[in-house]
CSV table of C-alpha atoms and ligand atoms in Angstrom, one decimal:
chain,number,residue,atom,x,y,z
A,1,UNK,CA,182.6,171.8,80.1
A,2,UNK,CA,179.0,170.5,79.9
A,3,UNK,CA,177.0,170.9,76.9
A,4,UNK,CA,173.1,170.0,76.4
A,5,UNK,CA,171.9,168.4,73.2
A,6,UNK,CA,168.0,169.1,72.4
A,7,UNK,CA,165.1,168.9,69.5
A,8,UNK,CA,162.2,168.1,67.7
A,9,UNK,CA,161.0,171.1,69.6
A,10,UNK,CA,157.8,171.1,67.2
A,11,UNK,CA,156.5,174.8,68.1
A,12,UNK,CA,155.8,173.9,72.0
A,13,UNK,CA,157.2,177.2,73.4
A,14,UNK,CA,156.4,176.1,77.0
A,15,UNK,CA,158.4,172.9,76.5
A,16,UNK,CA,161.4,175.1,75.3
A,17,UNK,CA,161.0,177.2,78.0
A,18,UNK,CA,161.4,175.1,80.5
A,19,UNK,CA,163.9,173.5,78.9
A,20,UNK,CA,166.3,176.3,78.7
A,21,UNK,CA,165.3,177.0,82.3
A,22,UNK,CA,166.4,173.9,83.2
A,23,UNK,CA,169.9,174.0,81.2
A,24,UNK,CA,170.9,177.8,82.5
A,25,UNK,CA,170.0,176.2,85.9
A,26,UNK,CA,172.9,173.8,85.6
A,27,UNK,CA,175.1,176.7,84.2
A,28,UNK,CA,175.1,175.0,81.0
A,29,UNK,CA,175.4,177.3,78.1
A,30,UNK,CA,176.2,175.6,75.1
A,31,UNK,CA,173.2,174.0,73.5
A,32,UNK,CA,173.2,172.2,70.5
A,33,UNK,CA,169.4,171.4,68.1
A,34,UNK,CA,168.9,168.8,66.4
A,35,UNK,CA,166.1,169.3,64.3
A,36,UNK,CA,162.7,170.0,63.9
A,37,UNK,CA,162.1,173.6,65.3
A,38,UNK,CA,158.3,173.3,63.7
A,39,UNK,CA,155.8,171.8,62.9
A,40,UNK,CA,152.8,169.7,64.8
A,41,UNK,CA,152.5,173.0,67.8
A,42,UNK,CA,151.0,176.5,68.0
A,43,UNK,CA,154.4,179.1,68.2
A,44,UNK,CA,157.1,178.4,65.3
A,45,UNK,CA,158.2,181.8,65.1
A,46,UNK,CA,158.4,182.2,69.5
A,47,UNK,CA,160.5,179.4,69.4
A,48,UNK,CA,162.7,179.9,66.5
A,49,UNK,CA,163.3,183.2,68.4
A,50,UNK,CA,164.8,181.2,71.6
A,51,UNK,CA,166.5,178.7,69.3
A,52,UNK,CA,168.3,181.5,67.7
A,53,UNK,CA,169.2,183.2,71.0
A,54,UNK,CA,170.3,179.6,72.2
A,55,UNK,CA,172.0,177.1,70.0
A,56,UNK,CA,175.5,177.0,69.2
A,57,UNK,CA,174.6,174.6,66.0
A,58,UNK,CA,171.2,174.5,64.7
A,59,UNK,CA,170.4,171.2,62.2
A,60,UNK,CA,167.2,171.1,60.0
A,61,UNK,CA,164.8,168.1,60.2
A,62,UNK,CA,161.6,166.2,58.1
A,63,UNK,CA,158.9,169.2,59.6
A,64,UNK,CA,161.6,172.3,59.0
A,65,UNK,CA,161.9,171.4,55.2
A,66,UNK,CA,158.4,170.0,55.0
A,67,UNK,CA,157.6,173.7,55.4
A,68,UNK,CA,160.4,175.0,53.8
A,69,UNK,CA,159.5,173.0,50.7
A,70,UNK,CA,162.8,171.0,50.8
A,71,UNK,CA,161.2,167.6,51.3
A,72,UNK,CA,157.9,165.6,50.2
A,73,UNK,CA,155.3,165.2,52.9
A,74,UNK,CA,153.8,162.3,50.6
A,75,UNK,CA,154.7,160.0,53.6
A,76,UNK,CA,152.9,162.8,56.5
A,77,UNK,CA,150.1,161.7,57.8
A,78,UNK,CA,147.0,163.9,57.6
A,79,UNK,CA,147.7,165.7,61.1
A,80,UNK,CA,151.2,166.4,60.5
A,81,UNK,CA,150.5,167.9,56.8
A,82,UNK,CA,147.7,170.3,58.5
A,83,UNK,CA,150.4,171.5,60.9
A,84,UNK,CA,152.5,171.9,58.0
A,85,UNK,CA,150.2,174.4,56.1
A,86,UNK,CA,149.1,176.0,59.4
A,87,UNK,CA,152.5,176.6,59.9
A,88,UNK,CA,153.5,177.7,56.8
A,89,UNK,CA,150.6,179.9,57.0
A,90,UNK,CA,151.6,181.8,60.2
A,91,UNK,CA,155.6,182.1,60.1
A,92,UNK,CA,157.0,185.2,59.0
A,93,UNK,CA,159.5,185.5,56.2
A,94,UNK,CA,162.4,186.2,58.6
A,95,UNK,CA,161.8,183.5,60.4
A,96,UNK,CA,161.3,181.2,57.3
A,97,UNK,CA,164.5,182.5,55.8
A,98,UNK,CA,166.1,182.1,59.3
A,99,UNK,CA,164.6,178.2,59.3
A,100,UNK,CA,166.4,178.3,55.7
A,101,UNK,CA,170.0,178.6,57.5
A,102,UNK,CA,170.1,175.3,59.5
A,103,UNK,CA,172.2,173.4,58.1
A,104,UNK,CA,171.7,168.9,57.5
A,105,UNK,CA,174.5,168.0,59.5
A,106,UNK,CA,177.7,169.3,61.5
A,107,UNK,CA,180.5,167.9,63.3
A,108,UNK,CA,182.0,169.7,66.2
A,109,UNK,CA,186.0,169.1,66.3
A,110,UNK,CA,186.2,170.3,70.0
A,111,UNK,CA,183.4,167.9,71.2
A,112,UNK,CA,184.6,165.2,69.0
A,113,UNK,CA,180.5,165.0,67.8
A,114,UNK,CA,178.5,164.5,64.7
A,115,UNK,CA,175.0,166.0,64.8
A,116,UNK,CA,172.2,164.8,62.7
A,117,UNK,CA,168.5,165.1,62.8
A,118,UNK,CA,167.6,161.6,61.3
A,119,UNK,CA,170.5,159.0,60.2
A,120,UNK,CA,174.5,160.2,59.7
A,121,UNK,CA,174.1,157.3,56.6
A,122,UNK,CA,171.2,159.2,54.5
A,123,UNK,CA,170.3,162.3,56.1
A,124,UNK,CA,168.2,163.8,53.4
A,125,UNK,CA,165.7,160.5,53.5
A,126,UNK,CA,164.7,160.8,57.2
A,127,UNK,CA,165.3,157.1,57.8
A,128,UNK,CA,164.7,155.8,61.8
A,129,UNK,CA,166.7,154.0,63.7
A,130,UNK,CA,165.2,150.8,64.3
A,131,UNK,CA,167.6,147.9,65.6
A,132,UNK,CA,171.3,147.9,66.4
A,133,UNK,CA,172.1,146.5,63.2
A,134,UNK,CA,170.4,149.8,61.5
A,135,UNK,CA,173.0,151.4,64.8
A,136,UNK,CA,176.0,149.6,63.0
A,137,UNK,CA,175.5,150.4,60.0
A,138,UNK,CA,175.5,154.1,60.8
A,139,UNK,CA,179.0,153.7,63.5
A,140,UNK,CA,180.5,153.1,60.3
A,141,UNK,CA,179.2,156.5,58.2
A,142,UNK,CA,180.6,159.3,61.4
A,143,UNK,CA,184.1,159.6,62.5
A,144,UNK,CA,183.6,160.9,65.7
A,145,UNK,CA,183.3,159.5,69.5
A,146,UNK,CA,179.7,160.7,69.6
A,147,UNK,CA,176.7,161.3,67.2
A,148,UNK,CA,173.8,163.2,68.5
A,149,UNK,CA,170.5,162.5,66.7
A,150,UNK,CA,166.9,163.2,67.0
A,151,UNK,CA,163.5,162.4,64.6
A,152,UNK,CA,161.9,159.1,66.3
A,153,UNK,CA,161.0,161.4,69.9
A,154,UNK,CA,162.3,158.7,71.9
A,155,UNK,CA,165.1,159.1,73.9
A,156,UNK,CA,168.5,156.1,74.1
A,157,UNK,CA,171.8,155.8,73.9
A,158,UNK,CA,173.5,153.0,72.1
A,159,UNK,CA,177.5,152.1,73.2
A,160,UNK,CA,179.3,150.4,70.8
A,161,UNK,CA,182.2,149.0,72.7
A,162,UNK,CA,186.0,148.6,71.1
A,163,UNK,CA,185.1,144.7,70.2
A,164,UNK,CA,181.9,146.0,68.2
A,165,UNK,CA,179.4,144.7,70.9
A,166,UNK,CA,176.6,147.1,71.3
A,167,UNK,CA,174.6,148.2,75.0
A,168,UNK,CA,171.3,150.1,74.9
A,169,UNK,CA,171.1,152.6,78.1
A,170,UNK,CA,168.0,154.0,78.8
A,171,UNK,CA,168.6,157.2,80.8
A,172,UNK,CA,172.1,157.6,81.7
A,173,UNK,CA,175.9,156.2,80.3
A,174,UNK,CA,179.2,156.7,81.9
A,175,UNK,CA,181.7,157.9,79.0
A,176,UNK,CA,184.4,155.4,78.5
A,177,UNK,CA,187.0,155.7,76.4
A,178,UNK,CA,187.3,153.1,74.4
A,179,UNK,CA,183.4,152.9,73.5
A,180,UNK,CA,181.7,155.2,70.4
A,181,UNK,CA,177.9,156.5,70.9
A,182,UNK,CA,174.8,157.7,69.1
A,183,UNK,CA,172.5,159.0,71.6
A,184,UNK,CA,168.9,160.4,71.1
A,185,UNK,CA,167.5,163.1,73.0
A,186,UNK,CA,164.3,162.5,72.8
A,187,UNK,CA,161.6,165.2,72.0
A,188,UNK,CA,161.2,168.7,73.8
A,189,UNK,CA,158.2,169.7,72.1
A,190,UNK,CA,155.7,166.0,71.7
A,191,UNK,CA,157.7,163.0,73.5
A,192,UNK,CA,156.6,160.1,72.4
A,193,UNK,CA,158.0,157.4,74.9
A,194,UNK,CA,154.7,157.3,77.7
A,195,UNK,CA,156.5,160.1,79.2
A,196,UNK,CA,155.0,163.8,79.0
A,197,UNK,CA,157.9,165.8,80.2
A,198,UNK,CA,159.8,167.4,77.6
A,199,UNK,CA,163.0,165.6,76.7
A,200,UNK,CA,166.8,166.7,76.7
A,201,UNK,CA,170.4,165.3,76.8
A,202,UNK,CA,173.2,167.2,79.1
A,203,UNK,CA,176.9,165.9,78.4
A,204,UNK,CA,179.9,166.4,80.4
A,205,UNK,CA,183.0,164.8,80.1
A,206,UNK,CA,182.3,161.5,82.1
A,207,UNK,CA,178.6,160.7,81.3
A,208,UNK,CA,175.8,161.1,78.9
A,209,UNK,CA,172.5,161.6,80.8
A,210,UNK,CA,169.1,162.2,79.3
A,211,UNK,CA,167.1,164.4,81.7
A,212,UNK,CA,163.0,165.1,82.0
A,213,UNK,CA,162.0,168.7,82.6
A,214,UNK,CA,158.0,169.0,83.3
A,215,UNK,CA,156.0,171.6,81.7
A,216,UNK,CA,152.5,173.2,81.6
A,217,UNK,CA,150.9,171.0,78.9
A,218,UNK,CA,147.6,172.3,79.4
A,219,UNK,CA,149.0,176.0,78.1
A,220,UNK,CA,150.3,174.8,75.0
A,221,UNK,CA,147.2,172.4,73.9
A,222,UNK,CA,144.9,175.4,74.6
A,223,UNK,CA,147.2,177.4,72.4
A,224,UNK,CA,146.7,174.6,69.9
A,225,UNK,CA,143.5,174.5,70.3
A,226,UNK,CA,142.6,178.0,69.4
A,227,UNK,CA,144.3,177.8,65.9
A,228,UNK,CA,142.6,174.8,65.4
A,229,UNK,CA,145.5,172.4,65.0
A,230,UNK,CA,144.0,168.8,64.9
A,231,UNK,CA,142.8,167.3,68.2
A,232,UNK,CA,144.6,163.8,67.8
A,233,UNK,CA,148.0,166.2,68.0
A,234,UNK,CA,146.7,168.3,71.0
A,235,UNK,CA,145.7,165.0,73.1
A,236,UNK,CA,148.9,163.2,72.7
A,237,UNK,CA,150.6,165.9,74.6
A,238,UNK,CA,149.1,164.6,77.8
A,239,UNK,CA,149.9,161.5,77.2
A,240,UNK,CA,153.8,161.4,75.8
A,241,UNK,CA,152.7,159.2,72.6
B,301,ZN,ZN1,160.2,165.5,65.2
């Protein structure tokens, strides 16, 4: 059975939208988050709502605890900490308590996946990904044949083969079965690979595919723009930096 993999949703409920439109068009309806409901967009609460109607596993990244006060936000630039305090200021408790629940990682024993926001080796320090080396390094910390993972907004999938050889794939892998993978999704909510569409992954049980889903930008940055979130963070969503 197929399963979609999504996050860094980042309050952009007409990302998430269309998003989920686009999974129960396949007839897909196990959806696994990977992190970072909130932060940097307009609606926290709306989408924590469709999250929590949604996901089967729901993982917490750097923006959730950012405004949870689980994390620092010493190393947030100045636009991401004023979408942390707007967003602080405008989610309910509920939803804040909700937000509270996700948990840092899971592993899934009938998908054979590990999910993650940032880095199966550190979680808690929202390292990136940078080189295959950093890749190796973090084959060696999960167990399972796949590990999903979010955080840098930039979708790949990395195969580590049998022999320890590495392949990047850019959209799409065929699942073989002697290879391991850690596969990012991307970003629903602020994709930041030249590419505006929001970002997903859809899985079944011979390929790993990352697939684009358009949405109406313009909504959500005038949304944005009415709270007064900062303008830098509102024009990137046209752009997919
Ligand atoms: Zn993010």
């Amino acid at each position: 059975m197929a399963y979609a993999v999504i996050s860094d949703v980042h309050s952009n409920l007409h990302a998430l939208e269309s998003v989920l439109k686009d999974i129960g068009d396949r007839g897909i309806d196990e959806v696994y988050f990977v992190g970072d409901a909130v932060g940097y967009g307009p609606l926290p609460d709306r989408c924590l709502d469709l999250l929590r109607d949604n996901c089967t596993v729901l993982i917490a990244g750097n923006h959730d605890w950012a405004v949870l006060g689980f994390t620092s936000i010493e190393y947030f630039n100045e636009n991401a900490v004023a979408a942390v305090n707007y967003t602080k200021e405008v989610m309910s408790d509920e939803h804040l308590e909700f937000l509270e629940s996700f948990k840092l990682v899971k592993s899934c024993v009938e998908r054979d996946a590990f999910f993650v926001h940032a880095t199966p080796l550190n979680p808690e320090n929202w390292d990136y990904l940078f080189s295959l080396k950093d890749a190796a390094v973090n084959f060696e910390v999960f167990r399972q044949k796949i590990c999903f993972i979010g955080h840098s907004h930039t979708p790949v999938i990395i195969e580590q083969k049998s022999s320890g050889e590495m392949l990047i794939h850019k959209n799409a892998a065929e699942i073989n079965p002697g290879s391991r993978y850690m596969v990012n999704d991307g970003s629903v909510g602020q994709p930041r690979d030249g590419d505006p569409r929001a970002s997903y992954c859809v899985m079944n049980s011979h390929k790993i595919e990352i697939v684009r889903v358009g949405y109406e930008v313009r909504k959500t940055q005038k949304e944005m723009e009415v709270v007064g979130l900062p303008s830098r963070l509102i024009e990137r969503l046209s752009y997919g930096y």
